[in-house]
């Protein structure tokens, strides 16, 4: 595929994929790049004032990217229960059309300099009854970026995730540390150096923030200082930057 697509996955749910994704798209937008964002399926959505389910992560992604995409384009599958998309769909008597979803993302992604696709949960979370988010990343020809939460258990979860990405033959972009809580434990203080020995230098580390970087301008600035955006862009084919 000619379209540059970054697929953001995580070592688990609640590791900060959306925080990292929003920071990245805000930084790229601030550089003058046209960024398309996609959250193929979002679960655990609340009902808005109009009675419709609101995919909060997709809304944030679109806002931080400065995008004018219709929300239905960003997130075509929205579910109420906080479950894996395949299970949430099944319980609602619905199904996710994998082939259509791939066509939907690729057809729209071509309009942008770069597209970011954020998964739900981890790399192997079921998207349909037979396919996972790993299969989606492969079908899109995307570069997989792993978000690792700095907490006890991170090393095992990160190594399992990256091992499976490599076993699938997917394009490996790298990993980013996220600090969802203040660094106070021994495991948190030793995780970064320990994982570096196994996976090499991370693309960066997003610091702890009480407000989860809610402002796009702040998120762009923090991302530029904490993540090697130039290296990321170079890895996905040398996209020129300002």
XYZ file of C-alpha atoms in Angstrom:
242
model
C 0.000 0.000 0.000
C 1.187 3.518 -0.754
C -0.788 5.122 2.062
C 1.233 5.625 5.227
C -0.730 4.097 8.090
C 0.298 3.873 11.732
C -1.624 1.308 13.737
C -1.532 2.097 17.454
C -1.979 -0.908 19.711
C -1.276 -1.497 23.365
C -0.064 -4.131 25.767
C -3.521 -4.147 27.381
C -6.613 -2.019 27.722
C -6.272 1.261 29.592
C -2.560 1.701 28.833
C -2.898 5.128 27.214
C -3.316 4.396 23.508
C -5.656 7.335 23.032
C -3.419 9.701 25.012
C -0.400 8.781 22.893
C -2.418 8.784 19.659
C -3.898 12.218 20.366
C -0.455 13.617 21.132
C 0.997 12.209 17.931
C -1.740 13.492 15.643
C -1.664 16.894 17.362
C 2.094 17.130 16.825
C 1.828 16.057 13.183
C -1.008 18.519 12.575
C 1.091 21.288 14.161
C 3.840 20.431 11.648
C 1.448 21.095 8.815
C 0.683 17.498 7.881
C -2.781 16.334 6.899
C -3.620 13.514 9.300
C -6.582 11.170 9.021
C -7.712 9.286 12.116
C -9.672 6.073 12.510
C -11.047 4.179 15.489
C -12.535 1.173 13.648
C -14.632 0.026 16.584
C -15.200 1.605 19.977
C -16.973 -0.069 22.873
C -18.097 1.151 26.263
C -19.729 4.234 24.739
C -22.195 6.417 26.600
C -25.421 7.864 25.202
C -25.342 11.523 24.185
C -28.074 14.129 24.489
C -29.431 13.104 21.093
C -29.905 9.516 22.251
C -27.033 8.196 20.127
C -23.908 6.468 21.429
C -20.859 8.740 21.529
C -17.426 7.199 20.768
C -15.436 9.462 23.113
C -11.984 8.272 21.978
C -12.864 8.848 18.338
C -14.133 12.331 19.160
C -10.844 13.159 20.891
C -8.756 11.782 18.027
C -10.641 13.821 15.464
C -10.319 16.987 17.507
C -6.608 16.628 18.218
C -5.865 15.890 14.557
C -7.650 19.068 13.486
C -9.615 16.827 11.154
C -12.913 17.597 9.445
C -13.823 13.943 9.009
C -17.401 12.933 9.770
C -17.491 11.001 13.036
C -19.046 8.024 11.241
C -15.971 7.913 9.018
C -13.623 7.957 11.987
C -15.538 5.311 13.953
C -17.983 3.239 11.921
C -18.746 0.687 14.655
C -19.959 1.941 18.049
C -21.123 -0.253 20.939
C -22.415 0.358 24.455
C -20.909 -2.516 26.418
C -17.185 -2.294 27.361
C -16.208 -5.560 25.705
C -14.070 -6.753 22.825
C -15.766 -5.489 19.630
C -16.573 -9.004 18.422
C -18.339 -9.841 21.691
C -20.108 -6.483 21.941
C -21.385 -6.868 18.381
C -22.531 -10.428 18.988
C -24.460 -9.432 22.100
C -26.251 -6.715 20.122
C -27.119 -9.072 17.280
C -24.759 -7.225 14.954
C -21.618 -8.128 13.039
C -18.511 -6.286 11.884
C -17.784 -6.540 8.174
C -14.003 -6.941 8.046
C -13.661 -6.596 4.283
C -15.797 -3.461 4.222
C -13.866 -2.005 7.164
C -10.536 -2.445 5.356
C -11.929 -0.822 2.230
C -13.452 1.992 4.273
C -10.149 2.880 5.954
C -7.944 2.561 2.876
C -10.293 4.557 0.648
C -10.370 7.483 3.076
C -6.752 7.234 4.276
C -5.490 8.048 0.801
C -6.715 11.617 1.223
C -4.136 12.336 3.917
C -0.369 12.550 4.295
C -0.619 9.972 7.060
C -3.388 7.991 8.715
C -3.482 6.812 12.313
C -5.647 3.849 13.235
C -6.176 3.154 16.916
C -7.145 -0.349 17.951
C -9.219 -1.377 20.943
C -7.467 -3.062 23.840
C -4.458 -5.095 22.732
C -2.999 -6.577 19.568
C -5.029 -9.813 19.610
C -8.387 -8.456 20.745
C -11.140 -10.105 18.639
C -12.576 -7.714 16.056
C -14.889 -10.246 14.428
C -15.774 -13.829 15.280
C -12.696 -15.048 13.401
C -10.331 -12.090 13.045
C -8.422 -9.853 15.447
C -7.008 -6.333 15.323
C -3.718 -7.949 14.323
C -5.409 -9.134 11.133
C -6.667 -5.616 10.483
C -3.196 -4.097 10.868
C -1.806 -6.692 8.462
C -4.570 -6.162 5.920
C -3.934 -2.406 6.001
C -0.187 -2.838 5.600
C 0.160 -0.606 8.653
C 3.194 0.071 10.833
C 2.478 -1.194 14.353
C 3.256 1.148 17.238
C 2.945 -0.360 20.715
C 2.002 1.715 23.754
C 3.401 0.262 26.979
C 2.079 1.433 30.343
C 4.866 1.753 32.892
C 3.588 -0.469 35.676
C 4.211 -3.884 37.164
C 3.815 -6.547 34.463
C 4.820 -4.253 31.612
C 7.854 -6.282 30.576
C 5.957 -9.523 30.016
C 3.060 -7.802 28.270
C 5.357 -5.787 26.004
C 7.518 -8.746 25.018
C 4.498 -10.941 24.299
C 2.923 -8.229 22.155
C 6.029 -7.459 20.125
C 6.841 -11.150 19.703
C 3.380 -11.717 18.235
C 3.659 -8.687 15.957
C 6.882 -10.127 14.571
C 5.415 -13.637 14.294
C 2.563 -12.197 12.224
C 5.107 -10.568 9.911
C 3.642 -7.124 10.524
C 5.603 -3.917 10.050
C 7.172 -3.057 13.396
C 7.410 0.670 14.041
C 8.510 0.664 17.662
C 7.159 1.248 21.132
C 6.330 4.204 23.354
C 6.190 4.278 27.130
C 3.193 5.904 28.753
C 3.134 6.872 32.436
C -0.539 6.662 33.506
C 0.426 6.996 37.186
C 3.306 8.721 39.003
C 6.544 6.732 39.153
C 6.821 5.500 42.726
C 7.440 1.742 42.553
C 10.691 -0.138 41.931
C 9.182 -1.890 38.895
C 8.388 1.461 37.290
C 11.913 2.751 37.912
C 13.550 -0.332 36.381
C 11.142 -1.171 33.536
C 12.523 1.275 30.975
C 16.135 0.087 31.094
C 15.065 -3.545 31.304
C 12.870 -3.383 28.203
C 15.501 -1.428 26.287
C 17.808 -4.436 26.590
C 15.217 -6.572 24.828
C 13.583 -4.239 22.311
C 16.096 -1.454 21.787
C 15.552 2.255 22.256
C 11.897 3.309 22.558
C 10.502 6.075 20.388
C 9.884 7.983 23.570
C 8.071 8.188 26.884
C 4.980 10.256 27.619
C 5.187 11.700 31.150
C 2.465 11.464 33.757
C -0.133 14.209 33.494
C -3.095 14.752 35.819
C -5.226 16.129 32.987
C -4.182 13.454 30.456
C -3.058 16.193 28.041
C -6.553 17.436 27.268
C -5.404 20.478 25.294
C -4.241 19.790 21.696
C -1.564 22.487 21.756
C -0.134 21.212 25.029
C -0.302 17.629 23.769
C 1.605 18.580 20.617
C 4.332 20.311 22.637
C 4.678 17.446 25.115
C 4.806 14.922 22.278
C 7.531 16.816 20.442
C 9.696 16.806 23.561
C 8.945 13.252 24.702
C 8.621 11.252 21.449
C 11.062 11.154 18.541
C 8.544 12.165 15.888
C 11.261 12.588 13.233
C 12.414 9.008 13.749
C 8.846 7.776 13.578
C 8.236 9.547 10.289
C 11.532 8.375 8.837
C 10.714 4.795 9.710
C 7.438 4.883 7.801
C 9.214 5.859 4.582
C 10.928 9.167 5.116
C 7.932 11.455 5.101
C 9.261 15.020 4.858
C 8.757 17.212 7.909
C 8.939 20.910 8.565
